[in-house]
Amino acid sequence: MAGKPNKKAAKKVKPSGPVATAVLWGLDPSFGEAAGEKGDCVREVLRGLGVRVRVATPPRLGDPAGAFAGLVGFRPAFTDYVGPVPEGEFVLLCNMNEAQVNGFIAGCREAGCSVGPKAVLTKHNKLWPLVRLIEAVAAEHAQMSR
């Protein structure tokens, strides 16, 4: 059967593990012009590191942190979050190795867009609703800043 093209489907290559992801809160224009500009800068640093960016929205604040990270077995909450929304900025770094985390911190510092409260996804906080994690890290950050 000469002349017929080979119609085998190309195999999709799946990543060997969860994709490096950063979840941003309070770093978009809905929080003001300055927050939007800072968020653009932070996203540029993350893109340079090959990190996927997800922006958290108020209805999704009740989702477990692991769902934002794309971990297997984690799903968004069944209903939208309707409680109070946290003030300020926050970054959750998920599935990133130490070099990527350090690169993010250094890159933001160099670009002039350092973010205050931030956390790394852990086996302990992956179950927490994002709103709870943001509030806990913000409180910790406030204590350390005194």
XYZ file of N, CA, C and O in Angstrom:
584
model
N 0.827 -1.179 0.000
C 0.000 0.000 0.000
C 0.871 1.242 0.000
O 0.816 2.060 0.886
N 1.643 1.322 -0.976
C 2.525 2.474 -1.098
C 1.715 3.726 -1.355
O 0.682 3.709 -2.001
N 2.216 4.818 -0.854
C 1.572 6.094 -1.088
C 0.542 6.501 -0.051
O 0.097 7.627 -0.019
N 0.131 5.583 0.826
C -0.833 5.951 1.867
C -0.081 6.500 3.074
O 0.899 5.913 3.515
N -0.542 7.630 3.595
C 0.143 8.195 4.774
C -0.102 7.350 6.019
O -1.144 6.711 6.162
N 0.856 7.359 6.887
C 0.759 6.658 8.171
C -0.101 7.507 9.099
O 0.243 8.648 9.390
N -1.202 6.969 9.553
C -2.139 7.753 10.353
C -2.069 7.431 11.838
O -3.037 7.579 12.557
N -0.918 6.994 12.305
C -0.777 6.739 13.735
C -0.816 8.054 14.492
O -0.192 9.035 14.086
N -1.546 8.054 15.544
C -1.639 9.264 16.366
C -0.342 9.459 17.139
O 0.264 8.508 17.629
N 0.061 10.704 17.229
C 1.262 11.024 18.005
C 0.962 10.820 19.481
O -0.116 11.169 19.971
N 1.914 10.238 20.185
C 1.732 10.034 21.619
C 1.933 11.334 22.360
O 2.856 12.089 22.076
N 1.045 11.591 23.293
C 1.193 12.763 24.137
C 2.124 12.405 25.281
O 1.992 11.346 25.888
N 3.041 13.291 25.552
C 3.981 13.054 26.638
C 3.452 13.755 27.877
O 3.228 14.965 27.872
N 3.224 12.975 28.916
C 2.748 13.540 30.164
C 3.942 13.911 31.044
O 4.945 13.203 31.029
N 3.819 14.997 31.798
C 4.912 15.334 32.703
C 5.089 14.236 33.744
O 4.151 13.525 34.083
N 6.311 14.097 34.250
C 6.598 13.031 35.208
C 5.977 13.286 36.579
O 5.925 12.392 37.403
N 5.531 14.468 36.833
C 4.921 14.794 38.115
C 4.059 16.028 37.972
O 3.859 16.542 36.876
N 3.547 16.525 39.089
C 2.738 17.739 39.039
C 3.530 18.917 38.474
O 4.734 19.031 38.683
N 2.857 19.763 37.744
C 3.468 20.921 37.099
C 3.718 22.021 38.131
O 2.864 22.304 38.982
N 4.886 22.655 38.033
C 5.191 23.798 38.903
C 4.152 24.886 38.643
O 3.934 25.287 37.503
N 3.511 25.327 39.732
C 2.404 26.275 39.629
C 2.507 27.306 40.746
O 2.889 26.982 41.863
N 2.149 28.540 40.427
C 2.045 29.590 41.443
C 0.612 30.103 41.439
O 0.057 30.405 40.378
N 0.021 30.177 42.616
C -1.342 30.683 42.767
C -1.227 32.103 43.315
O -0.621 32.322 44.371
N -1.802 33.062 42.597
C -1.715 34.467 42.990
C -3.047 34.958 43.530
O -4.111 34.663 42.978
N -2.973 35.728 44.589
C -4.145 36.391 45.153
C -3.784 37.855 45.385
O -2.706 38.161 45.902
N -4.686 38.744 45.007
C -4.482 40.173 45.275
C -3.467 40.828 44.364
O -2.987 41.919 44.655
N -3.140 40.185 43.262
C -2.135 40.716 42.340
C -2.710 40.866 40.937
O -2.104 40.470 39.948
N -3.893 41.461 40.873
C -4.516 41.723 39.581
C -5.240 43.062 39.653
O -5.440 43.608 40.742
N -5.612 43.633 38.519
C -6.212 44.978 38.498
C -7.475 45.148 39.333
O -7.804 46.268 39.722
N -8.180 44.058 39.654
C -9.388 44.196 40.473
C -9.045 44.659 41.891
O -9.916 45.101 42.631
N -7.759 44.565 42.279
C -7.306 45.041 43.586
C -6.659 46.418 43.490
O -6.069 46.900 44.447
N -6.724 47.035 42.333
C -6.157 48.363 42.131
C -5.055 48.332 41.083
O -4.501 47.285 40.747
N -4.753 49.508 40.565
C -3.759 49.626 39.496
C -2.380 49.140 39.933
O -1.701 48.420 39.197
N -1.964 49.527 41.139
C -0.640 49.109 41.629
C -0.555 47.593 41.766
O 0.465 46.983 41.414
N -1.627 46.967 42.256
C -1.651 45.511 42.397
C -1.570 44.848 41.024
O -0.884 43.828 40.862
N -2.249 45.409 40.048
C -2.205 44.873 38.692
C -0.813 44.939 38.095
O -0.337 43.988 37.474
N -0.144 46.078 38.288
C 1.211 46.242 37.766
C 2.188 45.291 38.457
O 3.035 44.665 37.802
N 2.062 45.169 39.768
C 2.928 44.250 40.508
C 2.662 42.813 40.064
O 3.593 42.023 39.882
N 1.405 42.473 39.872
C 1.040 41.144 39.408
C 1.629 40.836 38.038
O 2.105 39.720 37.795
N 1.626 41.816 37.143
C 2.238 41.627 35.819
C 3.719 41.296 35.965
O 4.239 40.410 35.294
N 4.388 42.006 36.846
C 5.810 41.790 37.094
C 6.052 40.381 37.670
O 6.943 39.659 37.215
N 5.255 39.996 38.646
C 5.385 38.677 39.272
C 5.140 37.581 38.233
O 5.882 36.587 38.165
N 4.116 37.752 37.396
C 3.824 36.757 36.360
C 4.978 36.622 35.369
O 5.306 35.520 34.918
N 5.617 37.733 35.044
C 6.758 37.700 34.127
C 7.923 36.908 34.732
O 8.559 36.101 34.046
N 8.188 37.107 36.017
C 9.241 36.345 36.701
C 8.904 34.859 36.673
O 9.758 34.017 36.363
N 7.670 34.523 36.977
C 7.244 33.117 37.000
C 7.336 32.480 35.614
O 7.795 31.348 35.476
N 6.917 33.215 34.584
C 7.012 32.686 33.218
C 8.466 32.380 32.858
O 8.757 31.384 32.199
N 9.370 33.257 33.282
C 10.790 33.053 33.019
C 11.332 31.789 33.667
O 12.319 31.217 33.197
N 10.686 31.355 34.728
C 11.090 30.124 35.417
C 10.339 28.898 34.910
O 10.559 27.784 35.377
N 9.422 29.121 33.966
C 8.635 28.008 33.444
C 7.544 27.548 34.391
O 7.120 26.392 34.333
N 7.081 28.449 35.237
C 6.054 28.113 36.229
C 4.686 28.568 35.716
O 4.528 29.703 35.279
N 3.715 27.675 35.780
C 2.338 28.002 35.395
C 1.739 28.924 36.448
O 1.963 28.735 37.650
N 0.968 29.899 36.012
C 0.348 30.863 36.926
C -1.157 30.647 36.952
O -1.793 30.520 35.913
N -1.714 30.609 38.165
C -3.163 30.549 38.348
C -3.549 31.721 39.241
O -2.905 31.965 40.252
N -4.585 32.430 38.872
C -5.075 33.557 39.664
C -6.309 33.092 40.418
O -7.273 32.610 39.821
N -6.264 33.210 41.734
C -7.405 32.823 42.564
C -8.454 33.936 42.515
O -8.118 35.119 42.561
N -9.713 33.537 42.419
C -10.820 34.490 42.432
C -11.664 34.249 43.681
O -11.637 33.145 44.246
N -12.419 35.256 44.137
C -13.209 35.088 45.363
C -14.085 33.837 45.412
O -14.095 33.146 46.436
N -14.791 33.454 44.343
C -15.624 32.248 44.452
C -14.824 30.958 44.687
O -15.357 29.973 45.177
N -13.547 30.967 44.356
C -12.725 29.765 44.479
C -11.911 29.723 45.765
O -11.134 28.795 45.992
N -12.056 30.684 46.648
C -11.276 30.730 47.890
C -11.538 29.549 48.816
O -10.719 29.232 49.670
N -12.654 28.868 48.646
C -12.961 27.706 49.472
C -12.357 26.411 48.938
O -12.418 25.373 49.603
N -11.766 26.453 47.762
C -11.146 25.256 47.182
C -9.907 24.871 47.976
O -9.157 25.743 48.442
N -9.632 23.570 48.099
C -8.408 23.151 48.786
C -7.174 23.606 48.001
O -7.188 23.649 46.773
N -6.121 23.934 48.716
C -4.882 24.378 48.077
C -4.389 23.339 47.075
O -3.869 23.687 46.016
N -4.566 22.067 47.396
C -4.147 21.001 46.494
C -4.857 21.028 45.152
O -4.295 20.611 44.133
N -6.085 21.517 45.116
C -6.820 21.629 43.850
C -6.180 22.688 42.962
O -6.058 22.512 41.753
N -5.763 23.809 43.555
C -5.090 24.855 42.787
C -3.775 24.334 42.213
O -3.360 24.727 41.131
N -3.120 23.441 42.953
C -1.837 22.882 42.530
C -1.993 21.802 41.464
O -1.010 21.378 40.872
N -3.217 21.352 41.242
C -3.452 20.305 40.260
C -3.070 18.925 40.754
O -2.771 18.031 39.961
N -3.090 18.727 42.077
C -2.741 17.416 42.626
C -3.832 16.397 42.338
O -5.026 16.723 42.379
N -3.423 15.178 42.079
C -4.356 14.083 41.809
C -5.252 13.877 43.030
O -4.790 13.865 44.168
N -6.549 13.739 42.775
C -7.508 13.487 43.846
C -8.098 14.741 44.467
O -8.984 14.649 45.310
N -7.632 15.907 44.062
C -8.155 17.159 44.609
C -9.074 17.809 43.590
O -8.754 17.900 42.419
N -10.213 18.251 44.080
C -11.206 18.896 43.230
C -11.629 20.214 43.875
O -11.536 20.378 45.081
N -12.155 21.136 43.058
C -12.695 22.373 43.624
C -13.844 22.064 44.588
O -14.467 21.003 44.512
N -14.123 22.998 45.475
C -15.240 22.860 46.403
C -16.545 22.766 45.608
O -16.642 23.270 44.486
N -17.550 22.105 46.195
C -18.828 21.930 45.506
C -19.591 23.239 45.338
O -20.367 23.392 44.414
N -19.380 24.175 46.249
C -20.082 25.453 46.168
C -19.073 26.593 46.180
O -17.949 26.452 46.653
N -19.492 27.734 45.670
C -18.643 28.924 45.677
C -18.445 29.425 47.095
O -19.347 29.318 47.944
N -17.289 29.994 47.343
C -16.984 30.610 48.631
C -17.773 31.915 48.744
O -17.810 32.699 47.796
N -18.390 32.153 49.907
C -19.195 33.363 50.084
C -18.786 34.171 51.314
O -19.464 35.128 51.663
N -17.701 33.824 51.976
C -17.281 34.537 53.176
C -16.471 35.782 52.864
O -16.370 36.212 51.715
N -15.873 36.358 53.893
C -15.051 37.562 53.695
C -13.787 37.217 52.899
O -13.230 36.129 53.042
N -13.378 38.147 52.048
C -12.171 37.924 51.245
C -10.970 38.582 51.918
O -11.088 39.675 52.468
N -9.828 37.914 51.890
C -8.626 38.476 52.518
C -8.148 39.726 51.784
O -8.300 39.843 50.569
N -7.571 40.627 52.547
C -6.966 41.818 51.956
C -5.500 41.527 51.687
O -4.905 40.668 52.311
N -4.929 42.271 50.787
C -3.506 42.149 50.524
C -3.176 41.090 49.496
O -4.053 40.475 48.884
N -1.885 40.884 49.334
C -1.384 39.977 48.308
C -0.894 38.672 48.927
O -0.581 38.616 50.116
N -0.809 37.646 48.071
C -0.361 36.338 48.536
C 0.044 35.509 47.327
O -0.572 35.594 46.270
N 1.092 34.695 47.501
C 1.513 33.759 46.463
C 1.701 32.390 47.105
O 2.371 32.265 48.127
N 1.094 31.369 46.502
C 1.280 29.986 46.923
C 2.102 29.298 45.847
O 1.694 29.233 44.679
N 3.278 28.808 46.223
C 4.181 28.128 45.290
C 3.974 26.632 45.416
O 4.147 26.061 46.490
N 3.585 26.002 44.326
C 3.212 24.585 44.334
C 4.107 23.773 43.405
O 4.398 24.220 42.288
N 4.504 22.602 43.868
C 5.251 21.653 43.052
C 6.556 22.239 42.522
O 6.987 21.915 41.421
N 7.152 23.118 43.291
C 8.404 23.760 42.887
C 9.544 23.236 43.746
O 9.378 23.036 44.944
N 10.706 23.050 43.117
C 11.873 22.624 43.886
C 12.536 23.854 44.520
O 12.144 24.998 44.252
N 13.527 23.616 45.341
C 14.178 24.697 46.073
C 14.795 25.736 45.137
O 14.702 26.940 45.387
N 15.400 25.275 44.042
C 16.020 26.204 43.090
C 14.963 27.114 42.454
O 15.206 28.316 42.261
N 13.794 26.566 42.139
C 12.725 27.379 41.552
C 12.193 28.396 42.562
O 11.935 29.548 42.206
N 12.021 27.980 43.809
C 11.539 28.899 44.846
C 12.548 30.033 45.035
O 12.180 31.212 45.047
N 13.817 29.671 45.160
C 14.855 30.694 45.322
C 14.950 31.594 44.099
O 15.162 32.799 44.219
N 14.777 31.012 42.912
C 14.778 31.803 41.682
C 13.627 32.788 41.643
O 13.777 33.926 41.188
N 12.469 32.353 42.125
C 11.306 33.250 42.180
C 11.578 34.425 43.119
O 11.362 35.580 42.757
N 12.065 34.125 44.297
C 12.326 35.183 45.283
C 13.375 36.164 44.750
O 13.182 37.382 44.802
N 14.465 35.632 44.209
C 15.533 36.486 43.679
C 15.047 37.279 42.465
O 15.342 38.472 42.341
N 14.300 36.620 41.580
C 13.793 37.294 40.390
C 12.860 38.447 40.726
O 12.927 39.510 40.109
N 11.995 38.229 41.704
C 11.080 39.294 42.125
C 11.850 40.447 42.769
O 11.550 41.614 42.518
N 12.835 40.103 43.564
C 13.645 41.139 44.209
C 14.354 41.977 43.143
O 14.335 43.210 43.191
N 14.961 41.313 42.156
C 15.661 42.010 41.071
C 14.720 42.890 40.261
O 15.093 43.980 39.845
N 13.519 42.401 40.006
C 12.546 43.130 39.193
C 11.797 44.197 39.986
O 11.025 44.962 39.419
N 11.999 44.224 41.303
C 11.331 45.227 42.136
C 9.876 44.910 42.432
O 9.077 45.824 42.639
N 9.537 43.626 42.469
C 8.139 43.261 42.727
C 8.039 42.156 43.776
O 7.263 41.216 43.616
N 8.808 42.267 44.845
C 8.771 41.263 45.909
C 7.389 41.202 46.536
O 6.750 42.234 46.758
N 6.951 40.001 46.813
C 5.642 39.773 47.425
C 5.858 39.442 48.887
O 6.744 38.654 49.223
N 5.071 40.049 49.766
C 5.192 39.785 51.193
C 4.771 38.369 51.555
O 5.566 37.435 51.460
N 3.524 38.163 51.941
C 3.089 36.831 52.352
C 3.096 35.839 51.192
O 2.495 36.065 50.149
N 3.837 34.761 51.393
C 3.875 33.677 50.415
C 4.103 32.377 51.162
O 4.591 32.376 52.282
N 3.734 31.283 50.529
C 3.888 29.972 51.150
C 4.215 28.947 50.087
O 3.972 29.158 48.902
N 4.752 27.837 50.535
C 5.003 26.686 49.680
C 3.963 25.628 50.052
O 3.684 25.416 51.235
N 3.397 24.983 49.054
C 2.428 23.915 49.299
C 3.135 22.756 49.994
O 4.208 22.338 49.576
N 2.537 22.258 51.080
C 3.114 21.143 51.832
C 2.075 20.035 51.988
O 0.888 20.232 51.693
N 2.521 18.903 52.511
C 1.576 17.807 52.743
C 0.564 18.185 53.818
O -0.510 17.607 53.894
N 0.885 19.172 54.651
C -0.025 19.599 55.717
C -1.041 20.623 55.228
O -2.213 20.555 55.587
N -0.607 21.598 54.410
C -1.536 22.664 54.019
C -2.273 22.391 52.712
O -3.135 23.164 52.328
N -1.973 21.296 52.029
C -2.634 21.017 50.755
C -4.134 20.762 50.917
O -4.897 20.923 49.976
N -4.566 20.399 52.115
C -5.979 20.148 52.384
C -6.743 21.417 52.783
O -7.965 21.429 52.777
N -6.014 22.448 53.162
C -6.648 23.668 53.650
C -7.361 24.407 52.532
O -6.856 24.511 51.405
N -8.523 25.001 52.830
C -9.125 25.925 51.863
C -8.142 27.089 51.646
O -7.475 27.529 52.585
N -8.052 27.568 50.428
C -7.080 28.624 50.127
C -7.259 29.836 51.031
O -6.283 30.416 51.506
N -8.491 30.210 51.334
C -8.739 31.374 52.183
C -8.099 31.198 53.559
O -7.515 32.136 54.110
N -8.191 29.997 54.106
C -7.595 29.738 55.429
C -6.072 29.849 55.369
O -5.446 30.393 56.274
N -5.488 29.332 54.301
C -4.037 29.407 54.138
C -3.578 30.858 53.982
O -2.607 31.278 54.616
N -4.282 31.634 53.184
C -3.936 33.051 53.000
C -3.990 33.775 54.342
O -3.069 34.523 54.693
N -5.056 33.567 55.099
C -5.207 34.249 56.390
C -4.130 33.824 57.381
O -3.572 34.668 58.097
N -3.803 32.533 57.439
C -2.789 32.053 58.378
C -1.410 32.603 58.041
O -0.673 33.057 58.929
N -1.062 32.596 56.763
C 0.253 33.099 56.352
C 0.329 34.621 56.537
O 1.354 35.146 56.968
N -0.757 35.324 56.270
C -0.773 36.776 56.464
C -0.588 37.125 57.946
O 0.147 38.049 58.281
N -1.240 36.364 58.828
C -1.095 36.606 60.266
C 0.340 36.334 60.710
O 0.913 37.102 61.488
N 0.922 35.253 60.219
C 2.310 34.919 60.534
C 3.254 36.007 60.025
O 4.186 36.418 60.715
N 3.003 36.482 58.822
C 3.833 37.521 58.204
C 3.745 38.814 59.020
O 4.757 39.491 59.228
N 2.543 39.141 59.477
C 2.351 40.351 60.288
C 3.129 40.245 61.611
O 3.729 41.226 62.063
N 3.123 39.067 62.217
C 3.871 38.855 63.471
C 5.366 39.018 63.242
O 6.066 39.596 64.061
N 5.869 38.483 62.145
C 7.297 38.567 61.851
C 7.728 39.974 61.473
O 8.884 40.346 61.664
N 6.808 40.773 60.962
C 7.123 42.125 60.514
C 7.132 43.135 61.655
O 7.452 44.298 61.443
N 6.737 42.713 62.828
C 6.672 43.646 63.967
C 8.043 44.016 64.452
O 8.994 43.407 64.467
